[in-house]
Tab-separated table of C-alpha atoms and ligand atoms in Angstrom:
chain	number	residue	atom	x	y	z
A	93	MET	CA	116.198	108.704	103.285
A	94	SER	CA	118.023	111.965	103.585
A	95	ASN	CA	120.430	113.223	106.603
A	96	GLU	CA	120.621	116.953	106.251
A	97	ASN	CA	123.381	117.131	108.983
A	98	PRO	CA	125.478	120.475	108.337
A	99	THR	CA	128.934	119.753	109.003
A	100	GLY	CA	129.713	122.807	110.583
A	101	LYS	CA	127.327	122.394	112.965
A	102	VAL	CA	127.531	119.241	113.993
A	103	ALA	CA	131.595	119.798	114.880
A	104	ARG	CA	130.192	122.947	116.881
A	105	ASP	CA	127.730	120.493	118.406
A	106	ALA	CA	130.699	118.037	119.284
A	107	ALA	CA	132.671	120.594	120.224
A	108	GLN	CA	130.193	121.825	122.945
A	109	GLY	CA	130.471	118.294	124.441
A	110	THR	CA	127.538	116.526	123.453
A	111	GLU	CA	129.669	113.485	121.937
A	112	GLN	CA	129.589	111.837	125.273
A	113	ALA	CA	125.978	112.814	125.811
A	114	ARG	CA	123.391	109.474	125.480
A	115	LYS	CA	121.830	109.457	122.150
A	116	VAL	CA	118.159	109.468	122.165
A	117	LEU	CA	116.060	108.840	118.718
A	118	VAL	CA	113.245	110.816	118.635
A	119	THR	CA	110.624	109.861	116.325
A	120	GLY	CA	108.196	112.351	115.426
A	121	GLY	CA	110.706	114.786	116.865
A	122	GLY	CA	109.546	117.264	114.378
A	123	GLY	CA	105.858	117.345	115.613
A	124	TYR	CA	103.819	119.380	118.604
A	125	ILE	CA	105.046	117.065	121.406
A	126	GLY	CA	108.114	116.029	120.069
A	127	SER	CA	109.686	119.418	119.485
A	128	HIS	CA	109.335	120.331	122.679
A	129	THR	CA	110.625	117.134	124.181
A	130	VAL	CA	113.979	117.490	122.145
A	131	LEU	CA	114.320	120.825	123.912
A	132	SER	CA	113.811	119.074	127.209
A	133	LEU	CA	116.535	116.547	125.868
A	134	TYR	CA	118.967	118.888	125.360
A	135	ALA	CA	118.282	120.664	128.418
A	136	ALA	CA	119.053	117.474	130.416
A	137	GLY	CA	122.010	117.129	128.682
A	138	TYR	CA	121.013	114.396	126.073
A	139	GLN	CA	121.637	114.135	122.610
A	140	PRO	CA	118.383	113.825	120.334
A	141	ILE	CA	118.577	112.798	117.118
A	142	LEU	CA	115.263	113.283	115.053
A	143	VAL	CA	113.445	111.238	112.850
A	144	ASP	CA	110.681	112.660	110.818
A	145	ASN	CA	109.026	112.372	107.550
A	146	TRP	CA	107.521	116.002	108.049
A	147	SER	CA	104.106	114.825	106.875
A	148	ASN	CA	102.425	116.992	109.816
A	149	SER	CA	105.105	118.957	110.655
A	150	ASN	CA	107.522	121.855	109.329
A	151	PRO	CA	111.564	121.756	109.183
A	152	VAL	CA	111.546	125.014	110.145
A	153	VAL	CA	111.024	123.728	113.496
A	154	LEU	CA	114.722	122.911	113.541
A	155	ASP	CA	115.561	126.713	112.959
A	156	ARG	CA	113.669	127.322	115.935
A	157	LEU	CA	115.211	124.462	118.013
A	158	GLU	CA	118.601	125.807	117.311
A	159	THR	CA	117.930	129.043	118.254
A	160	LEU	CA	116.404	128.137	121.393
A	161	SER	CA	119.010	125.541	122.598
A	162	GLY	CA	121.939	126.754	120.711
A	163	MET	CA	122.419	123.158	118.827
A	164	ARG	CA	121.091	122.048	115.263
A	165	PRO	CA	119.453	118.898	116.003
A	166	MET	CA	120.678	115.934	114.143
A	167	HIS	CA	118.017	114.942	111.998
A	168	TYR	CA	116.895	112.274	109.159
A	169	LYS	CA	113.961	112.985	107.062
A	170	LEU	CA	112.581	109.667	106.968
A	171	ASP	CA	109.515	107.839	107.115
A	172	LEU	CA	109.111	104.598	109.558
A	173	ARG	CA	107.683	102.579	106.938
A	174	ASP	CA	111.124	102.651	105.403
A	175	ALA	CA	112.603	100.080	107.148
A	176	ALA	CA	116.184	100.058	105.418
A	177	GLY	CA	116.387	103.739	106.050
A	178	LEU	CA	115.404	103.073	109.760
A	179	ASN	CA	117.768	100.026	110.073
A	180	GLU	CA	121.046	102.490	108.720
A	181	VAL	CA	119.817	105.214	111.292
A	182	PHE	CA	120.591	102.536	113.807
A	183	THR	CA	123.737	101.232	112.055
A	184	ASN	CA	125.244	104.658	111.927
A	185	ASN	CA	124.143	105.954	115.335
A	186	GLU	CA	124.853	104.613	118.803
A	187	ILE	CA	121.244	105.047	119.871
A	188	ASP	CA	120.755	104.548	123.716
A	189	SER	CA	117.004	104.831	123.863
A	190	VAL	CA	113.995	105.781	121.581
A	191	ILE	CA	110.848	108.149	122.275
A	192	HIS	CA	108.328	107.503	119.641
A	193	PHE	CA	105.888	109.963	118.922
A	194	ALA	CA	105.762	109.632	115.233
A	195	GLY	CA	102.157	108.810	114.161
A	196	LEU	CA	99.036	110.189	112.447
A	197	LYS	CA	96.407	111.306	115.164
A	198	ALA	CA	93.851	112.607	113.923
A	199	VAL	CA	90.190	110.544	115.002
A	200	GLY	CA	87.905	111.933	112.447
A	201	GLU	CA	90.513	111.130	109.649
A	202	SER	CA	91.360	107.837	110.867
A	203	GLN	CA	87.668	106.910	110.430
A	204	HIS	CA	87.928	107.587	106.801
A	205	MET	CA	91.236	106.220	106.479
A	206	PRO	CA	91.573	103.477	108.693
A	207	LEU	CA	94.112	101.483	106.126
A	208	GLU	CA	96.698	104.639	106.462
A	209	TYR	CA	96.325	104.703	110.113
A	210	TYR	CA	97.119	101.055	110.490
A	211	ASP	CA	99.719	101.090	108.064
A	212	ASN	CA	101.572	104.411	109.293
A	213	ASN	CA	101.266	103.838	112.969
A	214	VAL	CA	101.197	100.075	113.487
A	215	VAL	CA	103.301	99.295	110.488
A	216	GLY	CA	105.671	102.023	111.541
A	217	THR	CA	105.979	100.748	114.950
A	218	LEU	CA	106.843	97.393	113.844
A	219	ASN	CA	109.488	98.526	111.468
A	220	LEU	CA	111.085	100.825	114.143
A	221	LEU	CA	110.855	97.796	116.887
A	222	SER	CA	112.652	95.541	114.156
A	223	ALA	CA	115.437	97.923	113.531
A	224	MET	CA	115.713	98.490	117.514
A	225	ARG	CA	116.427	95.091	118.071
A	226	GLY	CA	119.128	94.905	115.036
A	227	GLY	CA	120.686	97.650	116.592
A	228	ALA	CA	120.637	96.494	119.955
A	229	CYS	CA	118.630	99.169	121.558
A	230	SER	CA	115.795	98.237	123.733
A	231	LYS	CA	114.821	100.973	125.784
A	232	ILE	CA	111.467	102.793	124.286
A	233	VAL	CA	108.944	105.422	125.556
A	234	PHE	CA	105.619	105.220	123.414
A	235	SER	CA	102.985	107.748	123.044
A	236	SER	CA	100.227	106.467	123.711
A	237	SER	CA	96.658	108.295	124.542
A	238	ALA	CA	93.628	108.366	127.161
A	239	THR	CA	91.932	107.543	124.170
A	240	VAL	CA	92.632	103.709	124.855
A	241	TYR	CA	90.268	103.807	127.764
A	242	GLY	CA	87.414	104.796	125.487
A	243	ASP	CA	84.446	106.069	127.383
A	244	PRO	CA	85.515	105.376	131.228
A	245	GLU	CA	83.650	103.403	133.780
A	246	SER	CA	84.612	106.165	136.204
A	247	VAL	CA	86.756	109.014	136.571
A	248	PRO	CA	89.429	109.539	137.328
A	249	ILE	CA	91.003	106.803	135.335
A	250	THR	CA	93.597	104.491	136.590
A	251	GLU	CA	95.809	102.743	134.496
A	252	GLN	CA	94.057	99.606	135.540
A	253	ALA	CA	90.788	100.795	133.414
A	254	SER	CA	89.412	98.738	130.870
A	255	LEU	CA	91.079	99.289	127.383
A	256	ARG	CA	88.708	99.703	124.546
A	257	ALA	CA	89.129	102.180	121.962
A	258	THR	CA	86.757	103.432	119.680
A	259	ASN	CA	88.214	104.653	116.812
A	260	PRO	CA	90.861	103.243	114.197
A	261	TYR	CA	93.125	105.810	115.731
A	262	GLY	CA	92.694	104.641	118.997
A	263	ARG	CA	92.824	101.186	118.273
A	264	THR	CA	96.151	101.794	116.584
A	265	LYS	CA	97.741	102.934	119.715
A	266	LEU	CA	95.750	99.964	121.559
A	267	MET	CA	97.365	97.509	119.244
A	268	ILE	CA	100.903	98.758	119.515
A	269	GLU	CA	100.374	98.786	123.459
A	270	GLU	CA	99.635	94.959	122.937
A	271	ILE	CA	102.394	94.504	120.580
A	272	LEU	CA	104.837	96.484	123.123
A	273	ARG	CA	103.268	94.192	125.984
A	274	ASP	CA	103.994	90.881	124.011
A	275	LEU	CA	107.484	92.013	123.082
A	276	SER	CA	108.375	92.596	126.936
A	277	ALA	CA	106.990	89.357	127.755
A	278	SER	CA	109.083	87.680	124.856
A	279	ASP	CA	112.126	89.016	125.888
A	280	PRO	CA	113.226	90.640	129.548
A	281	GLN	CA	115.621	92.594	127.657
A	282	TRP	CA	113.042	95.183	126.245
A	283	GLU	CA	112.463	98.326	128.831
A	284	ILE	CA	109.250	99.825	127.785
A	285	ALA	CA	107.297	102.855	129.082
A	286	ILE	CA	104.001	103.306	127.582
A	287	LEU	CA	102.803	107.089	128.541
A	288	ARG	CA	99.092	107.671	127.949
A	289	TYR	CA	98.704	111.550	127.326
A	290	PHE	CA	95.346	113.256	128.082
A	291	ASN	CA	95.020	116.469	126.388
A	292	PRO	CA	98.264	117.937	125.686
A	293	VAL	CA	97.914	121.978	125.217
A	294	GLY	CA	100.162	125.333	125.381
A	295	ALA	CA	103.306	126.208	124.144
A	296	HIS	CA	107.194	127.039	124.880
A	297	ALA	CA	107.256	130.429	126.565
A	298	SER	CA	109.237	131.848	124.022
A	299	GLY	CA	106.326	131.698	121.813
A	300	SER	CA	108.417	130.189	119.092
A	301	LEU	CA	107.470	126.720	119.489
A	302	GLY	CA	103.781	125.376	119.378
A	303	GLU	CA	100.939	123.297	118.074
A	304	ASP	CA	100.597	124.293	114.189
A	305	PRO	CA	97.739	121.863	112.797
A	306	ASN	CA	97.127	121.023	109.502
A	307	GLY	CA	94.046	122.750	108.118
A	308	GLU	CA	90.949	123.559	110.236
A	309	PRO	CA	92.011	122.380	114.266
A	310	ASN	CA	89.994	119.385	115.587
A	311	ASN	CA	91.022	120.102	118.912
A	312	LEU	CA	89.573	122.463	121.645
A	313	VAL	CA	92.425	125.012	122.036
A	314	PRO	CA	94.136	125.359	118.737
A	315	TYR	CA	90.708	126.111	117.597
A	316	ILE	CA	90.049	128.757	120.203
A	317	ALA	CA	93.371	130.184	119.638
A	318	GLN	CA	92.824	130.450	115.670
A	319	VAL	CA	89.653	132.424	116.745
A	320	ALA	CA	90.975	134.567	118.882
A	321	VAL	CA	93.856	135.396	116.255
A	322	GLY	CA	91.226	136.195	113.871
A	323	LYS	CA	91.942	133.313	111.252
A	324	LEU	CA	88.690	131.501	112.507
A	325	LYS	CA	85.102	133.255	113.162
A	326	GLN	CA	83.894	131.300	115.849
A	327	LEU	CA	83.891	128.122	118.145
A	328	SER	CA	81.214	125.232	118.195
A	329	VAL	CA	80.837	124.047	121.668
A	330	PHE	CA	79.873	120.227	120.948
A	331	GLY	CA	76.939	119.858	123.435
A	332	ASP	CA	75.956	121.405	126.632
A	333	ASP	CA	73.487	118.694	128.044
A	334	TYR	CA	76.289	116.443	129.165
A	335	ASN	CA	76.253	115.430	132.753
A	336	THR	CA	78.586	117.506	133.767
A	337	ALA	CA	78.454	120.709	135.769
A	338	ASP	CA	77.899	123.232	133.130
A	339	GLY	CA	76.808	120.622	130.566
A	340	THR	CA	80.118	120.594	128.287
A	341	GLY	CA	82.816	118.145	127.850
A	342	VAL	CA	85.206	117.720	130.938
A	343	ARG	CA	89.050	117.048	129.879
A	344	ASP	CA	92.622	116.869	131.789
A	345	TYR	CA	94.734	119.502	129.636
A	346	ILE	CA	97.977	119.238	130.555
A	347	HIS	CA	100.924	121.710	129.252
A	348	VAL	CA	103.134	120.211	126.852
A	349	LEU	CA	106.146	120.975	128.725
A	350	ASP	CA	105.050	119.048	131.703
A	351	LEU	CA	104.464	116.405	129.145
A	352	ALA	CA	108.198	116.997	127.974
A	353	GLN	CA	109.041	116.396	131.178
A	354	ALA	CA	107.373	113.273	131.982
A	355	HIS	CA	109.416	111.890	128.763
A	356	LEU	CA	112.724	112.666	130.449
A	357	SER	CA	111.197	110.884	133.894
A	358	ALA	CA	110.278	107.895	132.016
A	359	LEU	CA	113.549	107.507	130.316
A	360	GLU	CA	115.398	107.632	133.739
A	361	VAL	CA	112.986	104.764	135.099
A	362	LEU	CA	114.131	102.446	132.290
A	363	VAL	CA	116.454	99.908	133.652
A	364	PRO	CA	116.482	96.337	133.134
A	365	GLU	CA	114.114	94.310	134.688
A	366	HIS	CA	111.635	97.464	133.995
A	367	GLY	CA	109.492	95.280	131.608
A	368	CYS	CA	106.404	97.213	129.914
A	369	LYS	CA	104.442	99.666	132.166
A	370	ALA	CA	102.150	102.322	131.327
A	371	TYR	CA	101.655	105.546	132.780
A	372	ASN	CA	98.747	108.355	132.977
A	373	ILE	CA	100.024	111.541	132.028
A	374	GLY	CA	97.569	114.261	132.915
A	375	THR	CA	96.992	116.910	135.651
A	376	GLY	CA	94.664	114.684	137.458
A	377	ARG	CA	91.963	117.702	137.204
A	378	GLY	CA	89.299	118.349	134.381
A	379	TYR	CA	88.009	121.577	133.138
A	380	SER	CA	84.699	122.014	130.984
A	381	VAL	CA	84.769	123.537	127.854
A	382	LEU	CA	83.150	127.063	128.900
A	383	GLU	CA	85.965	127.058	131.826
A	384	VAL	CA	88.664	126.402	129.179
A	385	ILE	CA	86.981	129.538	126.768
A	386	LYS	CA	86.917	131.838	129.637
A	387	ALA	CA	90.599	130.868	130.812
A	388	PHE	CA	92.037	131.693	127.138
A	389	GLU	CA	89.640	135.046	127.306
A	390	LEU	CA	91.448	136.157	130.033
A	391	ALA	CA	94.883	134.973	128.905
A	392	SER	CA	94.639	136.733	125.442
A	393	GLY	CA	92.357	139.630	126.175
A	394	GLN	CA	90.006	138.519	123.304
A	395	THR	CA	86.318	137.569	123.342
A	396	ILE	CA	85.659	134.152	121.890
A	397	PRO	CA	82.673	133.979	120.075
A	398	PHE	CA	81.012	130.367	120.481
A	399	GLU	CA	77.543	128.689	119.458
A	400	ILE	CA	76.309	125.583	121.218
A	401	LYS	CA	75.955	122.939	118.625
A	402	PRO	CA	75.299	119.285	118.949
A	403	ARG	CA	77.296	116.559	120.407
A	404	ARG	CA	80.049	115.617	118.602
A	405	THR	CA	80.119	111.697	117.310
A	406	GLY	CA	81.818	109.731	119.730
A	407	ASP	CA	82.772	112.413	122.320
A	408	ILE	CA	82.248	111.586	126.119
A	409	ALA	CA	81.570	113.684	128.966
A	410	THR	CA	84.167	113.215	131.263
A	411	CYS	CA	87.904	112.227	130.955
A	412	TYR	CA	90.520	113.203	133.573
A	413	ALA	CA	93.544	110.867	134.953
A	414	ASP	CA	94.349	109.405	138.245
A	415	VAL	CA	97.891	110.439	138.444
A	416	ALA	CA	98.948	108.470	141.649
A	417	TYR	CA	100.728	105.701	139.846
A	418	SER	CA	102.731	107.980	137.414
A	419	LYS	CA	103.418	110.449	140.241
A	420	LYS	CA	105.108	107.434	142.487
A	421	ALA	CA	106.651	105.593	139.813
A	422	LEU	CA	107.917	108.087	137.538
A	423	ASN	CA	108.815	110.801	140.336
A	424	TRP	CA	107.118	113.377	138.163
A	425	GLN	CA	103.990	115.793	138.245
A	426	ALA	CA	102.529	118.458	136.170
A	427	LYS	CA	103.564	121.813	137.189
A	428	PHE	CA	101.165	124.099	134.980
A	429	ASP	CA	97.777	125.312	135.738
A	430	LEU	CA	95.179	125.998	133.329
A	431	GLN	CA	95.779	129.654	133.069
A	432	THR	CA	99.766	129.005	132.222
A	433	MET	CA	98.647	126.749	129.580
A	434	MET	CA	96.274	129.045	127.799
A	435	ALA	CA	98.611	132.220	128.125
A	436	ASP	CA	101.217	129.996	126.441
A	437	HIS	CA	99.040	128.629	123.588
A	438	TRP	CA	97.825	132.218	123.180
A	439	ARG	CA	101.566	133.710	123.050
A	440	TRP	CA	102.742	130.994	120.632
A	441	GLN	CA	99.146	131.851	118.008
A	442	LYS	CA	99.755	135.672	118.315
A	443	GLN	CA	103.779	135.639	117.624
A	444	ASN	CA	103.022	132.969	114.719
A	445	PRO	CA	99.397	133.554	113.171
A	446	LYS	CA	100.121	131.250	110.226
A	447	GLY	CA	101.787	128.748	112.623
A	448	TYR	CA	105.555	127.886	110.867
A	449	SER	CA	104.454	128.666	107.586
A	450	GLU	CA	105.503	132.198	107.563
B	231	NAD	P1	102.326	115.620	115.375
B	231	NAD	O1	101.609	115.280	114.295
B	231	NAD	O2	102.521	117.280	115.899
B	231	NAD	O3	103.630	114.976	115.448
B	231	NAD	C1	103.728	113.778	114.801
B	231	NAD	C2	105.049	113.842	114.114
B	231	NAD	O4	105.408	112.655	113.511
B	231	NAD	C3	104.862	114.528	113.267
B	231	NAD	O5	106.124	115.485	113.085
B	231	NAD	C4	104.730	114.010	111.760
B	231	NAD	O6	105.277	114.528	110.309
B	231	NAD	C5	105.618	112.738	112.166
B	231	NAD	N1	105.252	111.252	111.629
B	231	NAD	C6	103.934	110.837	111.411
B	231	NAD	N2	104.244	109.811	110.559
B	231	NAD	C7	105.245	109.541	110.548
B	231	NAD	C8	106.028	108.618	109.928
B	231	NAD	N3	105.755	107.034	109.192
B	231	NAD	N4	107.074	108.550	109.496
B	231	NAD	C9	108.148	109.471	110.177
B	231	NAD	N5	107.363	110.392	110.736
B	231	NAD	C10	106.075	110.488	110.846
B	231	NAD	O7	101.654	115.060	116.849
B	231	NAD	P2	101.669	115.386	118.476
B	231	NAD	O8	100.689	116.007	118.849
B	231	NAD	O9	103.451	116.006	118.796
B	231	NAD	O10	101.702	113.906	118.692
B	231	NAD	C11	102.674	112.909	119.264
B	231	NAD	C12	102.111	111.813	119.573
B	231	NAD	O11	101.407	111.477	120.801
B	231	NAD	C13	101.586	110.966	118.350
B	231	NAD	O12	101.724	109.691	118.596
B	231	NAD	C14	100.019	111.053	118.641
B	231	NAD	O13	99.417	109.850	118.546
B	231	NAD	C15	100.265	111.005	120.456
B	231	NAD	N6	99.273	111.758	121.385
B	231	NAD	C16	99.026	113.133	120.867
B	231	NAD	C17	97.829	113.804	121.660
B	231	NAD	C18	97.868	115.088	121.560
B	231	NAD	O14	96.427	115.763	121.412
B	231	NAD	N7	98.657	116.016	120.716
B	231	NAD	C19	97.495	113.184	122.499
B	231	NAD	C20	97.620	111.862	122.915
B	231	NAD	C21	98.258	111.141	122.296
B	232	WQD	C1	87.914	118.485	123.994
B	232	WQD	C2	86.753	118.966	124.452
B	232	WQD	C3	84.863	118.797	122.612
B	232	WQD	C4	86.794	121.018	119.321
B	232	WQD	C5	91.166	114.279	121.379
B	232	WQD	C6	91.496	112.751	120.939
B	232	WQD	C7	92.351	112.067	121.548
B	232	WQD	C8	93.596	112.697	122.097
B	232	WQD	C9	93.475	114.483	122.498
B	232	WQD	C10	95.298	111.930	120.772
B	232	WQD	C11	85.524	117.852	123.791
B	232	WQD	C12	85.254	119.900	123.002
B	232	WQD	C13	86.306	120.452	120.928
B	232	WQD	C14	85.659	121.877	119.290
B	232	WQD	C15	84.442	121.590	121.293
B	232	WQD	N1	94.449	112.972	121.135
B	232	WQD	N2	85.542	120.902	121.620
B	232	WQD	N3	84.725	122.200	120.101
B	232	WQD	O1	88.300	114.846	121.965
B	232	WQD	O2	89.122	115.063	124.318
B	232	WQD	O3	90.767	114.258	122.461
B	232	WQD	O4	92.682	114.878	121.369
B	232	WQD	O5	95.294	111.145	121.300
B	232	WQD	O6	92.193	110.680	121.219
B	232	WQD	O7	90.272	112.038	120.972
B	232	WQD	O8	90.122	116.485	122.692
B	232	WQD	O9	90.330	119.143	122.294
B	232	WQD	O10	89.004	117.765	120.332
B	232	WQD	O11	88.261	118.264	122.949
B	232	WQD	O12	83.312	121.766	122.008
B	232	WQD	O13	85.626	122.424	118.079
B	232	WQD	O14	86.341	120.326	123.317
B	232	WQD	O15	83.635	118.241	122.600
B	232	WQD	O16	84.305	118.001	124.952
B	232	WQD	P1	89.199	115.251	122.859
B	232	WQD	P2	89.397	117.927	121.942
């Protein structure tokens, strides 16, 4: 474990009055959703403390966060599977609550490396929960995924829909959800919010924080963005024979800044007797692959060449959230529309054609 914490910067942060702020441990805080949430935490007056092993992110993000927030994030380079290191973090900091993003997230990769996924995601989470218990911290917001609904019986999907993940990645999310429900049932002290994200896209409006996939992107919008910037030649559209309006897959895309805000709302609802609750985090409306391409073309002024290819194994036709419960219970609602998501994603890609590795 290493704690790069340049003393001058910390002193300055303290001088700015963050000493009294509630400390929120953000696992995976260097990643795509984590980094945006760190910024929102600063804006709301919390003191985020990042833990990341940088396996799927770049420490340059710390410089970007410092520029945007005026604060150098306190951070530990640490793998969640390092139980002793994690315990030390809780011993050395009075952590109020945890937002747990750290995990591997590629569906295809998880099918080739299931053991690595179970080890990283499930063992990492068990260590985290044990360290929290040792450090007397019982509030956690967990990054789950709409993938736990598998191929849903109907849309929009409510939180009561049956849970049945269809790949190892999804099963790690489902297992962690079950662990959290068991933990909550065992001890009412735990205050747990499970956020089931739909399809996060977009970037901070400055264009200096965004999604920076390793290698060829698996997801639609990062792929389109790399075609638009000239890094990739053309997009493959996986199937145009689904039972949807134009035959291509329909998903509930949500702006990463709306997602970040949902974590703040979730932290607010964590109170004793909260128990363990799951919330859908989406916009409540779906867009097809062709609609997304069109919106990105409009935002970027670029033509996105594409070819219709066979369906991708494991894909479903349509997936979008029923957000009535999260709206009411979290007092939260997504604000950004598809066009803004695409414009912000494009700004990030255009300003950082090679992601953080320039
Ligand atoms: P990301 O890969 O950008 O961020 C995850 C971060 O966790 C990375 O910085 C990585 O280095 C770190 N990490 C991974 N394993 C770790 C470990 N063992 N110890 C310490 N750090 C570790 O991914 P993201 O898109 O920001 O996703 C964040 C979370 O949200 C993940 O749990 C993911 O499964 C979940 N989620 C993501 C999406 C999506 O489409 N992006 C959708 C639903 C759920
Ligand atoms: C969206 C649509 C594709 C790429 C995945 C995970 C899910 C969650 C979010 C973490 C689909 C089509 C895609 C491409 C395409 N992640 N597509 N060409 O599959 O809904 O969800 O990310 O939890 O678990 O499964 O998102 O962006 O990959 O696909 O035509 O090159 O775009 O078929 O209809 P998906 P996606």
